Coordinates of C-alpha atoms and ligand atoms in Angstrom, one line a residue:
M1 CA 110.9 80.5 85.0
N2 CA 112.4 82.5 88.0
N3 CA 110.4 84.8 90.1
N4 CA 112.2 88.1 89.0
D5 CA 111.0 87.0 85.3
R6 CA 107.7 86.2 86.6
E7 CA 107.1 89.6 88.3
I8 CA 108.4 91.7 85.2
L9 CA 106.2 89.8 82.7
K10 CA 103.3 90.2 85.0
F11 CA 103.9 93.9 85.2
E12 CA 104.2 94.0 81.2
I13 CA 100.8 92.0 81.1
I14 CA 99.1 94.6 83.1
N15 CA 100.4 97.4 80.8
E16 CA 99.5 95.7 78.0
I17 CA 95.9 95.3 79.3
K18 CA 95.6 98.9 79.7
K19 CA 96.9 99.8 76.5
V20 CA 94.3 97.1 74.9
N21 CA 91.7 98.5 76.7
E22 CA 92.2 101.7 75.6
D23 CA 92.5 100.7 72.0
I24 CA 89.2 99.0 72.4
E25 CA 87.6 102.2 73.6
S26 CA 88.7 104.0 70.6
Y27 CA 87.9 101.6 68.1
K28 CA 84.3 101.1 69.6
K29 CA 83.9 105.0 68.7
L30 CA 85.1 104.4 65.4
V31 CA 82.5 101.5 64.5
Q32 CA 79.6 103.7 65.5
P33 CA 76.8 103.1 62.8
I34 CA 77.3 105.5 59.6
S35 CA 74.4 108.0 59.2
P36 CA 72.7 107.4 55.9
D37 CA 72.8 111.3 55.6
N38 CA 73.4 112.0 51.7
A39 CA 75.3 115.1 52.4
I40 CA 78.8 113.2 53.0
G41 CA 78.5 111.9 49.4
R42 CA 78.4 108.6 47.8
I43 CA 82.1 108.0 47.7
S44 CA 82.8 109.3 51.2
R45 CA 80.2 107.2 52.4
M46 CA 81.7 104.4 50.8
E47 CA 85.0 105.0 52.2
A48 CA 83.6 105.6 55.5
I49 CA 82.1 102.1 55.3
N50 CA 85.3 100.6 54.1
S51 CA 87.3 102.0 57.0
K52 CA 84.3 100.8 59.5
S53 CA 84.9 97.3 58.4
I54 CA 89.0 97.8 58.8
N55 CA 88.2 99.1 62.6
E56 CA 85.5 96.2 63.5
A57 CA 88.1 93.8 62.5
A58 CA 90.9 95.8 64.6
L59 CA 88.4 95.7 67.3
R60 CA 87.8 91.9 67.3
K61 CA 91.6 91.7 67.3
A62 CA 91.9 93.7 70.2
K63 CA 89.4 91.8 72.0
E64 CA 90.9 88.6 71.4
S65 CA 94.5 89.7 72.5
L66 CA 92.6 91.1 75.8
S67 CA 91.1 87.9 76.5
K68 CA 94.4 86.1 75.9
L69 CA 96.1 88.5 78.1
N70 CA 93.8 88.1 81.0
Q71 CA 94.0 84.7 80.7
A72 CA 97.8 84.8 81.0
L73 CA 97.6 87.0 84.1
S74 CA 95.1 84.6 85.6
I75 CA 97.6 81.4 85.3
I76 CA 100.8 83.4 85.8
D77 CA 101.2 82.3 89.1
E78 CA 100.6 78.8 88.4
P79 CA 104.1 76.4 88.6
D80 CA 103.8 75.5 85.0
F81 CA 103.2 78.8 83.5
G82 CA 105.4 79.4 80.6
L83 CA 105.8 75.8 79.9
C84 CA 105.0 74.5 76.5
I85 CA 102.1 72.5 76.7
I86 CA 103.3 70.1 73.9
C87 CA 106.8 69.3 74.9
E88 CA 106.8 70.9 78.4
E89 CA 109.9 72.8 77.9
E90 CA 110.4 76.4 79.4
I91 CA 109.1 78.8 76.7
P92 CA 111.6 81.6 76.5
V93 CA 110.6 84.8 78.6
A94 CA 111.3 87.2 75.5
R95 CA 108.7 85.2 73.6
L96 CA 106.1 85.3 76.5
K97 CA 106.8 88.8 76.4
I98 CA 105.7 89.3 72.8
M99 CA 103.1 86.9 73.2
P100 CA 101.9 86.3 76.8
G101 CA 98.9 84.0 76.0
T102 CA 101.1 81.5 73.8
E103 CA 101.3 78.1 75.1
Y104 CA 104.0 76.6 72.9
C105 CA 107.5 77.0 72.4
I106 CA 109.0 78.5 69.2
S107 CA 109.8 74.8 67.6
C108 CA 106.4 73.1 68.6
A109 CA 104.5 76.4 67.2
E110 CA 106.5 75.9 63.8
K111 CA 105.5 72.3 63.7
L112 CA 101.7 73.1 64.3
Ligands
ZN1 ZN1 107.5 72.8 73.0

C-alpha cells in the first residue's frame, strides 16, 4: 500500500469512527428501558419491546464495528497493514475501505 492510499484510508476510518459514534449515541437513546405504563396499550408496548431488541442488536453491531475501526486505525501505520494474514498478499484498498478491520484478502476470506 502506498502512502497516499494509507492517508486516504486513515482519513476515511476517522470519519467512519465519528459516524459510528453518533450512531451509538442515537441507539443508546432508543434502548432506554420501556416504561411499564399501561397507557401506551398492550400492542404498542409489544411493538416498543420489539423495536427495542432490534435497536439493541444494532447497537451491538455498531460497537463491534467501532472496535474494528479503532483497531484498524491503531495499526494503519505498521508496515504490514493491509496484508492478508493468511497469504500475505496485499488486500485491495477498495476492500479495506469497505471493511477497514479486515485481515484477509478476498480469496482467503471466501475459503474461510
Ligand atoms: Zn489472502
